[in-house]
mmCIF file of C-alpha atoms and ligand atoms in Angstrom:
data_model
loop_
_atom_site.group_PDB
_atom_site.id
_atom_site.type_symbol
_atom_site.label_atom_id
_atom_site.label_comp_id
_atom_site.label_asym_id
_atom_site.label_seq_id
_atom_site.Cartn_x
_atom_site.Cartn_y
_atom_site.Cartn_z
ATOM 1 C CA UNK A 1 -6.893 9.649 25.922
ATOM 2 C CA UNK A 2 -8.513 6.721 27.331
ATOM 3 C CA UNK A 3 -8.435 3.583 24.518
ATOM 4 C CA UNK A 4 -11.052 1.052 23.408
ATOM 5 C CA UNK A 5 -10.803 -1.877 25.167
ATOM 6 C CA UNK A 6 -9.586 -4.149 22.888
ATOM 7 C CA UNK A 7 -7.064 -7.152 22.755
ATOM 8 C CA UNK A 8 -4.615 -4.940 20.295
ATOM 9 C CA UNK A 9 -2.074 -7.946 19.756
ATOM 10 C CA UNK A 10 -4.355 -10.293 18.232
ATOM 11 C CA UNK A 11 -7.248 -8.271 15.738
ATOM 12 C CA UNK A 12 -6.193 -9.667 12.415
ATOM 13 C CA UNK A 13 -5.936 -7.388 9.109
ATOM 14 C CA UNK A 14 -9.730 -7.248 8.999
ATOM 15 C CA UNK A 15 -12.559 -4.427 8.904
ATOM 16 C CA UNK A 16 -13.694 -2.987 12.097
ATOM 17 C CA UNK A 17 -16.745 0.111 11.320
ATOM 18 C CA UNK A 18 -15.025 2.553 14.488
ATOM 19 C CA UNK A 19 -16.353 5.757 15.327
ATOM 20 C CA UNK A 20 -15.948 8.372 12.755
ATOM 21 C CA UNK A 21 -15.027 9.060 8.323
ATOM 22 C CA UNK A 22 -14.740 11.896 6.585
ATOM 23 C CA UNK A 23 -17.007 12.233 3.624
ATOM 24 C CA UNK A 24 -17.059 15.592 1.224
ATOM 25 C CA UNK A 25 -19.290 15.307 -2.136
ATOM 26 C CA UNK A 26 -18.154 16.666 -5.315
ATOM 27 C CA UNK A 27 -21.375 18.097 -7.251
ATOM 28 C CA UNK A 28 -21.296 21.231 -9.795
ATOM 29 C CA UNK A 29 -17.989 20.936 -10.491
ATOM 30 C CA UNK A 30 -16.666 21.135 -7.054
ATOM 31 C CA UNK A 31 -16.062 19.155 -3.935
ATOM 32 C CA UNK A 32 -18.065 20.469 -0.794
ATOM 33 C CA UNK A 33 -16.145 21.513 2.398
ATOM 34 C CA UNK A 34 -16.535 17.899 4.069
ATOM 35 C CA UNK A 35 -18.452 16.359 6.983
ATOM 36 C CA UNK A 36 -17.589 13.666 9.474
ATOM 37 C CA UNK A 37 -19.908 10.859 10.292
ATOM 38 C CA UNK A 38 -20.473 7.823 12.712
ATOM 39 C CA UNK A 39 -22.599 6.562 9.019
ATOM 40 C CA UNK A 40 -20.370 4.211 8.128
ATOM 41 C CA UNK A 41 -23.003 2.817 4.879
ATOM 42 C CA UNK A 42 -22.869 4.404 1.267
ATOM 43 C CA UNK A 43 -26.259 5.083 -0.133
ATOM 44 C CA UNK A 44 -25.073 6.188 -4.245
ATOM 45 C CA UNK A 45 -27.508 5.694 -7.347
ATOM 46 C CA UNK A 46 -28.021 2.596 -8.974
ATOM 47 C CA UNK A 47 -26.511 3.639 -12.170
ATOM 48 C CA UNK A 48 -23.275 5.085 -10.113
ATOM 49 C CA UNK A 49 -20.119 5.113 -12.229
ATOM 50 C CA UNK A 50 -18.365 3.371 -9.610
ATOM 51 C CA UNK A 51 -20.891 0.216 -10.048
ATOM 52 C CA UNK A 52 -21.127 0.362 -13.971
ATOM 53 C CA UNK A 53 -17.456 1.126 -14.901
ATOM 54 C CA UNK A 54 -15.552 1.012 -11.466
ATOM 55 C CA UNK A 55 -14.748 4.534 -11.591
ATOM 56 C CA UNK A 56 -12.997 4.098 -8.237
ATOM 57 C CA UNK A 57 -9.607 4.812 -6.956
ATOM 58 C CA UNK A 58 -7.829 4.420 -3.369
ATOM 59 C CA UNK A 59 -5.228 4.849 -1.172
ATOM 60 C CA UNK A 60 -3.735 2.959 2.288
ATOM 61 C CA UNK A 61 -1.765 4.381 4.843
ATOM 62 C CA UNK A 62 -1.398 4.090 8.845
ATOM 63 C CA UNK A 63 -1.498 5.969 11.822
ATOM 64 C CA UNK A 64 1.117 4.792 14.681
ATOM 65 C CA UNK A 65 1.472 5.413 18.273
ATOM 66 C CA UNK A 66 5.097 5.774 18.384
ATOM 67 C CA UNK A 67 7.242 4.986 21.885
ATOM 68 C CA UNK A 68 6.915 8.706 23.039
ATOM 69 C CA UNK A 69 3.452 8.388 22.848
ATOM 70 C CA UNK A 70 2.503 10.512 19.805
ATOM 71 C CA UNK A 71 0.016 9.677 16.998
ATOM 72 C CA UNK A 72 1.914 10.303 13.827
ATOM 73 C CA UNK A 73 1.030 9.543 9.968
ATOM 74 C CA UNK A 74 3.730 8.658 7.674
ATOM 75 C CA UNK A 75 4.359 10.953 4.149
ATOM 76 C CA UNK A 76 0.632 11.638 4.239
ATOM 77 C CA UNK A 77 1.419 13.693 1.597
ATOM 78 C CA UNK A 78 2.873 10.790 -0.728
ATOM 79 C CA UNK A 79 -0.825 9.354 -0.845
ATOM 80 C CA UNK A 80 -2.405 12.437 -1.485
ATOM 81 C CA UNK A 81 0.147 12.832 -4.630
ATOM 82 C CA UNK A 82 -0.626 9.246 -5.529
ATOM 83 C CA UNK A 83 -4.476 9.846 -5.100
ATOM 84 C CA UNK A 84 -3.842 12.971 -7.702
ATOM 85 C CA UNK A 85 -2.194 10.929 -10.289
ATOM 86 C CA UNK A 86 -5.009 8.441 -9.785
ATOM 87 C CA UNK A 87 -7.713 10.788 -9.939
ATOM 88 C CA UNK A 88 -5.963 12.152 -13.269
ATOM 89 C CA UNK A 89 -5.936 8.888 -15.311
ATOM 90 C CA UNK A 90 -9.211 8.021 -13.770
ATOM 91 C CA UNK A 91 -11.116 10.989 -15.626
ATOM 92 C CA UNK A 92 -12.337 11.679 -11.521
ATOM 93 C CA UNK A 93 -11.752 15.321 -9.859
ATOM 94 C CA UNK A 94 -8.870 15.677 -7.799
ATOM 95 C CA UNK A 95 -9.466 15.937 -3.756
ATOM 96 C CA UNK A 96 -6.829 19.176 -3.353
ATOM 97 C CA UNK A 97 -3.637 17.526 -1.653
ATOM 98 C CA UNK A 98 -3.824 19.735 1.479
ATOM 99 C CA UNK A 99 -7.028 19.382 2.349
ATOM 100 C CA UNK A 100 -6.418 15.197 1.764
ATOM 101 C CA UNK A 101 -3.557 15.682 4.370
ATOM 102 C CA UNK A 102 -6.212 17.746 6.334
ATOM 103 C CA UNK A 103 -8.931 14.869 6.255
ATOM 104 C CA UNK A 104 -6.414 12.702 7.394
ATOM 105 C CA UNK A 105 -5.578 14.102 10.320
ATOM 106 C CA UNK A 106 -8.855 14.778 11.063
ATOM 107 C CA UNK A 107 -10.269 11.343 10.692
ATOM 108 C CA UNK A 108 -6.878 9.967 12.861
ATOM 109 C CA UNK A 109 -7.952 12.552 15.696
ATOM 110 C CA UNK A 110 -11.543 11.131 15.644
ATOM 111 C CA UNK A 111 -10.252 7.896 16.103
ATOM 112 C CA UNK A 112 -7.444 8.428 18.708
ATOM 113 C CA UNK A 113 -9.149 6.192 21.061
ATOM 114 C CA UNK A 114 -8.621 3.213 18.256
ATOM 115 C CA UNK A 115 -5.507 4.134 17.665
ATOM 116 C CA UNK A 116 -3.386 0.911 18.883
ATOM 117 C CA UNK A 117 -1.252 1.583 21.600
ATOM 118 C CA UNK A 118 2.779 1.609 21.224
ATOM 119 C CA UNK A 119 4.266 -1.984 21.534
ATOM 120 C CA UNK A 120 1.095 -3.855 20.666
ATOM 121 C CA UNK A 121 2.343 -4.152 16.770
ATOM 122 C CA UNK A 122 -0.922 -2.855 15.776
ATOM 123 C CA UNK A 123 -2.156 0.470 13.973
ATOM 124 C CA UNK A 124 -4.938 2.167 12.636
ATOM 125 C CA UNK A 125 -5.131 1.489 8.858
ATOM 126 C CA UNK A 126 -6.487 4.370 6.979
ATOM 127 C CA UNK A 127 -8.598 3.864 4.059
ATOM 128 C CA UNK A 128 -8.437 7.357 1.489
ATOM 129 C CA UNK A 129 -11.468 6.145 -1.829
ATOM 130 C CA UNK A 130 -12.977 8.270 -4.205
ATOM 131 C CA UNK A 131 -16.022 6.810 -6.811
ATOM 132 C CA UNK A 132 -18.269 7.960 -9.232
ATOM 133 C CA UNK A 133 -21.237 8.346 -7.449
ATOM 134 C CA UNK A 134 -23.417 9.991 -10.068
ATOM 135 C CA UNK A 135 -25.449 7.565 -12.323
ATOM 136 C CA UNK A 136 -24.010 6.910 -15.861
ATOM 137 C CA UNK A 137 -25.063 4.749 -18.824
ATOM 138 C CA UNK A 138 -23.288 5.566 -21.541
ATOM 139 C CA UNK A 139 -19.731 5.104 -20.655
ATOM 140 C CA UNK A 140 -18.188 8.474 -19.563
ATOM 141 C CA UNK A 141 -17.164 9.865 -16.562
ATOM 142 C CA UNK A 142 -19.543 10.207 -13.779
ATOM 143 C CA UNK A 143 -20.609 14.210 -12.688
ATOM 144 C CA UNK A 144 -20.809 13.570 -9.216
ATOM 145 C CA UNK A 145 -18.122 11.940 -6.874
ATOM 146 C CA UNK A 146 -17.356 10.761 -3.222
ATOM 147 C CA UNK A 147 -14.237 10.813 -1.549
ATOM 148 C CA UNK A 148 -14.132 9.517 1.873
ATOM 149 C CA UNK A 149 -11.841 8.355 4.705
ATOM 150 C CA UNK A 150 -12.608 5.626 7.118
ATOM 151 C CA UNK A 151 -10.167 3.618 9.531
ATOM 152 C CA UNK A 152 -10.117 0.715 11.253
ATOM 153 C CA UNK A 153 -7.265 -1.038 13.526
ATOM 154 C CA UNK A 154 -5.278 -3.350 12.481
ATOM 155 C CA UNK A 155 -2.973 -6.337 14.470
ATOM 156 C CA UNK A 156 0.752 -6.606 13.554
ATOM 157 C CA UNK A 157 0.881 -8.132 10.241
ATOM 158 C CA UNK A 158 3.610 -10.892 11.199
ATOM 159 C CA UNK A 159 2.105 -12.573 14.370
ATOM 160 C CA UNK A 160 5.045 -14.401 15.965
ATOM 161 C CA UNK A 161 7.844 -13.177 13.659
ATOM 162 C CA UNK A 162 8.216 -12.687 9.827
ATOM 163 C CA UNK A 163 8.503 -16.374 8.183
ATOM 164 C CA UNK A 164 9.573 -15.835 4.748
ATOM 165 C CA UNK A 165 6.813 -16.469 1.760
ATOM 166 C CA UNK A 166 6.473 -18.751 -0.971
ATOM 167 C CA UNK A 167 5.238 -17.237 -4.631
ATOM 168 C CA UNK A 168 4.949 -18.541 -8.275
ATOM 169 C CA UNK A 169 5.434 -16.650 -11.046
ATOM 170 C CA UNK A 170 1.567 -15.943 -12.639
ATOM 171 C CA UNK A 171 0.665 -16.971 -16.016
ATOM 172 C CA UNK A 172 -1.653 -13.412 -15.882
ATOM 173 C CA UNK A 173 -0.729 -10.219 -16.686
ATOM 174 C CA UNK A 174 -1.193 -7.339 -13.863
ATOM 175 C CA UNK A 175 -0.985 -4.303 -15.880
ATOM 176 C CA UNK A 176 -0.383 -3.716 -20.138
ATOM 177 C CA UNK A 177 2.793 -1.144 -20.935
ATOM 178 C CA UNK A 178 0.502 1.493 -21.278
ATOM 179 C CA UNK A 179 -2.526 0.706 -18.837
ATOM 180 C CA UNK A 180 -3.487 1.479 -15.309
ATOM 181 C CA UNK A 181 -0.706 -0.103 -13.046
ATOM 182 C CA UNK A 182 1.201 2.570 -11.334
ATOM 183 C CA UNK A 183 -2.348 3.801 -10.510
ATOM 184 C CA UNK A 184 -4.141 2.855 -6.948
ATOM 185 C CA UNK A 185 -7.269 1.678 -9.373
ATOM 186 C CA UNK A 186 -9.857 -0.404 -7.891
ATOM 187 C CA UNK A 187 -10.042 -2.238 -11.565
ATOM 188 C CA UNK A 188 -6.370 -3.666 -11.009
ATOM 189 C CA UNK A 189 -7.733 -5.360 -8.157
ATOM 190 C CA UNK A 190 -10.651 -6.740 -9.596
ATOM 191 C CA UNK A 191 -9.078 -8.570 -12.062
ATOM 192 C CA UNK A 192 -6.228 -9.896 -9.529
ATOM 193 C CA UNK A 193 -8.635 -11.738 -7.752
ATOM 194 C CA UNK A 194 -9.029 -14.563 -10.267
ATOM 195 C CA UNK A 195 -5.130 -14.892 -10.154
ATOM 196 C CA UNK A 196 -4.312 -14.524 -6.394
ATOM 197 C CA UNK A 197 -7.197 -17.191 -5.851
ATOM 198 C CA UNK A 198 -5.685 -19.629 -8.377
ATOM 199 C CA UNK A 199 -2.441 -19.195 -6.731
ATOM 200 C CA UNK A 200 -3.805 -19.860 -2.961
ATOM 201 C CA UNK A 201 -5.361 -23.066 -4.396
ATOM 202 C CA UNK A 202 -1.925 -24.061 -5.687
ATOM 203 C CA UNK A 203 -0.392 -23.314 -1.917
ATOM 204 C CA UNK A 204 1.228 -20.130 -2.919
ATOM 205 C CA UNK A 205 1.138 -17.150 -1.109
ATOM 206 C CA UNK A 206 1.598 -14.360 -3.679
ATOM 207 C CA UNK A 207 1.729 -14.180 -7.567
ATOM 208 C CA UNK A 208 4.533 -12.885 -8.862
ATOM 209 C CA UNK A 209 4.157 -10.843 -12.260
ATOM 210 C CA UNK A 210 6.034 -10.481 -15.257
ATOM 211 C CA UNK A 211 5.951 -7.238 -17.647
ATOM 212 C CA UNK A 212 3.124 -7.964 -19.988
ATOM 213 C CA UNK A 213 4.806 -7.074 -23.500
ATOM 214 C CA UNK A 214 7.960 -9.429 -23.175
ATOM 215 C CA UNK A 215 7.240 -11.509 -20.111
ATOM 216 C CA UNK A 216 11.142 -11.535 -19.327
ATOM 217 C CA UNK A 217 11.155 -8.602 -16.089
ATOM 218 C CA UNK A 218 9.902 -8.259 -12.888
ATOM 219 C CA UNK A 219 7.383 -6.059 -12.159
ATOM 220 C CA UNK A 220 5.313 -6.693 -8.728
ATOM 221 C CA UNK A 221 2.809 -8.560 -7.059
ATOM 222 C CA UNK A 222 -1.102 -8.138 -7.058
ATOM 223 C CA UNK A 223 -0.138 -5.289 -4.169
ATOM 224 C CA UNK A 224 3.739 -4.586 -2.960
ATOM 225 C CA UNK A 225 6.750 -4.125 -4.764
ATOM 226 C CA UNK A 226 9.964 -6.267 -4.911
ATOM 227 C CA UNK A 227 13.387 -5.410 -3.197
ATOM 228 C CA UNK A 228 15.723 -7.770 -4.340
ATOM 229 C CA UNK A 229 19.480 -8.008 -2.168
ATOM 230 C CA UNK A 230 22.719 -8.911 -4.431
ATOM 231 C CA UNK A 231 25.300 -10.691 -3.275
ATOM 232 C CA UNK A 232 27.151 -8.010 -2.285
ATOM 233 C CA UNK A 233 24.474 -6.502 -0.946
ATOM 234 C CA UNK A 234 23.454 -3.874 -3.233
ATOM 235 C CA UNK A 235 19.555 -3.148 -3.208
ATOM 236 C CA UNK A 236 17.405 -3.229 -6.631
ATOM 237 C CA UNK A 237 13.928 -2.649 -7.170
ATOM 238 C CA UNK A 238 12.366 -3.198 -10.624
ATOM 239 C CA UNK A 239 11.602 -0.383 -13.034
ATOM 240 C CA UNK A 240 8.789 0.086 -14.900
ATOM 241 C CA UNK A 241 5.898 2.340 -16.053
ATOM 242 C CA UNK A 242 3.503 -0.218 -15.336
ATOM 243 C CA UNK A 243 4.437 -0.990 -11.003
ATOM 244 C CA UNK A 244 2.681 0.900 -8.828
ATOM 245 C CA UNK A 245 4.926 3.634 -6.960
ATOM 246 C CA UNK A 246 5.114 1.715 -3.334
ATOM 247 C CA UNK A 247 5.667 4.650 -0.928
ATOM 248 C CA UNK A 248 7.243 2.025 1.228
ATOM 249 C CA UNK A 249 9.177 1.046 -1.710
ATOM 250 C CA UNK A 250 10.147 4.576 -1.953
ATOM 251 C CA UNK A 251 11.363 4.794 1.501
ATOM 252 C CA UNK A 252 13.068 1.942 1.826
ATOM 253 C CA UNK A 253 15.399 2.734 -1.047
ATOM 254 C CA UNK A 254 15.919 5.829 1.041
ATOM 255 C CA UNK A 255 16.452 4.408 4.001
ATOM 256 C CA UNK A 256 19.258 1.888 2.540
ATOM 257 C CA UNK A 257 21.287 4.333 1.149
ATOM 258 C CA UNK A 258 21.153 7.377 3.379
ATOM 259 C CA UNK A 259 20.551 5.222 7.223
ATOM 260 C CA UNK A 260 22.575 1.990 5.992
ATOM 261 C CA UNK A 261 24.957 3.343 3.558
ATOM 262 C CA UNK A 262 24.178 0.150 1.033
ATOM 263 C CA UNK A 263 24.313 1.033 -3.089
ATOM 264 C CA UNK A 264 20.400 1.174 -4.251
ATOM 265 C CA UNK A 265 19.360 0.739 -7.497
ATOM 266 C CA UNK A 266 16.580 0.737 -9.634
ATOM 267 C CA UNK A 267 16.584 -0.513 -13.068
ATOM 268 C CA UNK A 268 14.675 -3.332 -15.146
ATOM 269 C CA UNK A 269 15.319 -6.580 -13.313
ATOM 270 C CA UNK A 270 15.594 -9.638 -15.842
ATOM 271 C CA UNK A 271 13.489 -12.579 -14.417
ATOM 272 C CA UNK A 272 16.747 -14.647 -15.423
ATOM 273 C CA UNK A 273 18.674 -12.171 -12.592
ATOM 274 C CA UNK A 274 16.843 -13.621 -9.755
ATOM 275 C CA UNK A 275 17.873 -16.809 -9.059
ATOM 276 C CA UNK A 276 21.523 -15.191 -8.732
ATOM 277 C CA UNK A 277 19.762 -12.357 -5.553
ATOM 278 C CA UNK A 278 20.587 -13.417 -1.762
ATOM 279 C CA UNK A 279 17.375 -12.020 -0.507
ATOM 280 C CA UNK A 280 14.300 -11.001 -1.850
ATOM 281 C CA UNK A 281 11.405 -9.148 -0.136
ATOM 282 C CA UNK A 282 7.249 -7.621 -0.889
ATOM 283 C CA UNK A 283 6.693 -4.242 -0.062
ATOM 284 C CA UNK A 284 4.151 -2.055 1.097
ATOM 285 C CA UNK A 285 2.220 -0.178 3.730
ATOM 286 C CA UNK A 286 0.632 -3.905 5.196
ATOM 287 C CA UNK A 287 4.131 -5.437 6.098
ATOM 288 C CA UNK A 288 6.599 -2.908 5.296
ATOM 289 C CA UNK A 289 8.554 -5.842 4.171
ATOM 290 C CA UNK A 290 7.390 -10.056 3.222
ATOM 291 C CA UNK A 291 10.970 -11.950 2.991
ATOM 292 C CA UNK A 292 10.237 -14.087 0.420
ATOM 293 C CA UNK A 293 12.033 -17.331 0.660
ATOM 294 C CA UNK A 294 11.256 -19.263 -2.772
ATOM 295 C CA UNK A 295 10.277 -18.690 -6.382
ATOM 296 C CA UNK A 296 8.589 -21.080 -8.275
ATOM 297 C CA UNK A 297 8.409 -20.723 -11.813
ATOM 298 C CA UNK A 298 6.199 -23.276 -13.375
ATOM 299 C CA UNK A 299 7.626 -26.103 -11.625
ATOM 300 C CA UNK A 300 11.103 -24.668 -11.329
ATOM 301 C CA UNK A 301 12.049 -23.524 -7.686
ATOM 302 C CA UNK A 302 14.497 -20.613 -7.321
ATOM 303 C CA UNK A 303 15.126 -20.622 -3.220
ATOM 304 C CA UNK A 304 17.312 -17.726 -1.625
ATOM 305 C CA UNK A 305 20.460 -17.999 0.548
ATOM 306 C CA UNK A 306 17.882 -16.552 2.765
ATOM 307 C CA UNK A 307 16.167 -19.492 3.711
ATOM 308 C CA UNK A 308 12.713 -20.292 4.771
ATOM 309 C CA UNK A 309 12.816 -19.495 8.439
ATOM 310 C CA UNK A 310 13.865 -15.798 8.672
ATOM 311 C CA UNK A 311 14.263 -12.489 7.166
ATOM 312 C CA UNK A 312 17.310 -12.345 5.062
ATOM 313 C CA UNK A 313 20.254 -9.663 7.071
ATOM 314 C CA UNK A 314 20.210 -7.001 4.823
ATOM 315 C CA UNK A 315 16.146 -7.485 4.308
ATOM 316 C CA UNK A 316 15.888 -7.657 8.498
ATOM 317 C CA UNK A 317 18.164 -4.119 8.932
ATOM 318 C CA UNK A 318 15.787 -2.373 6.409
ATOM 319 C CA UNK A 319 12.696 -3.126 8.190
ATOM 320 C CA UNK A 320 13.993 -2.575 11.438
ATOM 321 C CA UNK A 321 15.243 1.107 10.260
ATOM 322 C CA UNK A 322 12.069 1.652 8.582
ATOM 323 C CA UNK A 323 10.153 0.646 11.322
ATOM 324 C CA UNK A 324 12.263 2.283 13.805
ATOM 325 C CA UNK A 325 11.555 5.611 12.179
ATOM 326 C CA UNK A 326 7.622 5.112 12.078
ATOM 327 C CA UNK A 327 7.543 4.416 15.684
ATOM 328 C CA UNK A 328 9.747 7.517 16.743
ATOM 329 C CA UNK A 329 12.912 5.210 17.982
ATOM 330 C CA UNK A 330 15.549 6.689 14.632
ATOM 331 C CA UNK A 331 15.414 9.756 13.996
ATOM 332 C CA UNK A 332 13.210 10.348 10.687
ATOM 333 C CA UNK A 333 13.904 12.066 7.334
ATOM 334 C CA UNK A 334 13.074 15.871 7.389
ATOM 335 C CA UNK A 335 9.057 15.932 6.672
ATOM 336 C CA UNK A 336 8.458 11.928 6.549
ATOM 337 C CA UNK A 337 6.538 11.987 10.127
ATOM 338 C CA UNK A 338 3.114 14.253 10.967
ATOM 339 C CA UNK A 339 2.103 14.434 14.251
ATOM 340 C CA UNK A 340 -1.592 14.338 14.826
ATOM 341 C CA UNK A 341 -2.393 17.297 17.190
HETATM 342 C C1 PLP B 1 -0.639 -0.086 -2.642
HETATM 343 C C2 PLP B 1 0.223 -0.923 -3.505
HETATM 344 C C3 PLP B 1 1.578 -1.155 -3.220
HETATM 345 C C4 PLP B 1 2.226 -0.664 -1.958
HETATM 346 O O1 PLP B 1 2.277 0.723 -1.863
HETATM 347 P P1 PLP B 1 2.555 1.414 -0.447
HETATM 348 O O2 PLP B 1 2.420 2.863 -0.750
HETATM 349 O O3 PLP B 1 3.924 1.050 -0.037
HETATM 350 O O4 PLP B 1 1.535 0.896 0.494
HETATM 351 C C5 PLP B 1 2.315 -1.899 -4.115
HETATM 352 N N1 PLP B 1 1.758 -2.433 -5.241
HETATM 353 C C6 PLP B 1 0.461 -2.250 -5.535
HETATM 354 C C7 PLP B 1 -0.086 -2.857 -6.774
HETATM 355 C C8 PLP B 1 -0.347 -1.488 -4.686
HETATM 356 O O5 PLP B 1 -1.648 -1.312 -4.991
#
């Protein structure tokens, strides 16, 4: 497969239109077999659901070239499960999970030429979104839906190593007790913007949020999930109806206990807890992990034993493992790894 001739190391985490997306309709009650196409515009009604009442859902995920030269996806399966429970709470028709796993594939193997080569740090993002695509003025649910696939390369998130982050703990709320945040809804994004802005203007790099109803736990950021490292290195994650289900999240916790044999939990983390963690990190499909080297809560900084110039040890062997398994070098988890054929 002869590649695009482009400087892998150094494209940023930007959109690219490439080649080739998927695109099926859903009309009548059901979704049609699917097309692909070098189109890579929308043309949808006016009145669409999706520009009304951001009817819209979404997923992320990557394609790798690993060091024996495959092109694999990672849990592909996880996102189309995700995508499901999205589509559920969304009112929107589900995109059946095997033919989502299909698409994928499909889209990745249209693409192979932009898939980044191994070593470069870079991968092909892949961008799963469904919207109401049928007009609506009342509010209800649309009658006619898109789902589509695109994918576009991507340069190694930490350019030059993984410095460790600074965030503040948000005066907004990301997601009420019994809302949409462990759903991949475009809406929860919409209405981080105002936040994550603020916070950039105040030289932070990420919002932290608090549970809504008591504003006393962790929950998440505007889009990874916390991993927080005790003392004696023990490996928590919040709990909570309201964080979205990080499949890296997921698979880190994994990866701790069954590759690093470290004690995972994960449990409601007090806000009060944190200042007593050694290492904190973000994560999510983007950066697997963000070290985060500092806290500060209205004024109040809570730094980790970490520091601010590397990834904490236990923080550093997690990303390394995970990593390791995404590229092919560790051995992976029984069904975590599709090969693109
Ligand atoms: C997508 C997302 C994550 C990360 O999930 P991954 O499956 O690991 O990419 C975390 N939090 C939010 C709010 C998200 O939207």
């Amino acid at each position: 497969m002869k590649k695009q001739n482009i400087d892998w190391s150094n494209i940023g985490f930007g959109y690219m239109p490439i080649g080739e997306r998927f695109v099926s309709y859903y009309k009548d009650g059901k979704w049609d077999n699917g097309i692909m196409t070098t189109d890579s515009t929308v043309t949808i009604s006016e009145c669409a659901g999706v520009l009304q009442y951001a009817q819209t859902c979404f997923e992320g995920m990557k394609a790798y070239t690993t060091c024996d030269n495959k092109i694999v996806v990672f849990r592909p399966e996880l996102n189309a499960q995700r995508m499901e429970d999205s589509c559920n709470r969304l009112e929107m028709p589900v995109f059946p999970k095997e033919k989502f796993v299909e698409a994928i594939c499909k889209v990745v193997k249209a693409n192979a030429d932009y898939v980044p080569p191994y070593g470069t740090g870079a991968t092909l993002y892949l961008r799963p979104y469904m919207y109401g695509s049928g007009p609506v003025i009342g509010v209800k649910p649309s009658s006619e839906y898109e789902f589509r696939i695109f994918a576009t390369p991507v340069g190694p998130y930490f350019k030059g190593g993984a410095k460790p982050i600074t965030i503040k703990v948000s005066d907004f709320d990301r997601a009420a007790p019994h809302g949409t945040g462990h759903i991949k809804a475009g809406l929860n994004y919409a209405m981080s913007l105002h936040a994550i802005v603020t916070a950039h203007n105040e030289g932070f790099d990420e919002n932290m949020y608090l549970d809504a109803a008591t504003r006393t736990n962790v929950e998440e950021t505007g889009g990874a999930n916390f991993l927080f490292i005790t003392k004696d290195n023990k490996v928590i994650t919040p709990k909570s109806n309201s964080i979205l289900p990080s499949i890296t999240r997921r698979s880190l916790m994994y990866v701790a206990e069954h590759y690093l044999g470290l004690e995972v939990e994960e449990r409601e983390v007090a806000f009060e807890e944190v200042k007593d963690f050694a290492e904190c990190g973000l994560c999510g499909t983007a950066a697997v992990i963000s070290p985060v080297g500092k806290i500060n809560d209205h004024g109040n900084e809570i730094y980790f034993p970490s520091g601010m110039d590397e990834m904490g040890p236990i923080t550093r062997k997690l990303y390394e493992t995970l990593t390791g398994i995404q590229m092919g070098k560790i051995e992976a988890p029984e069904g975590w790894i599709t090969e693109i054929e």
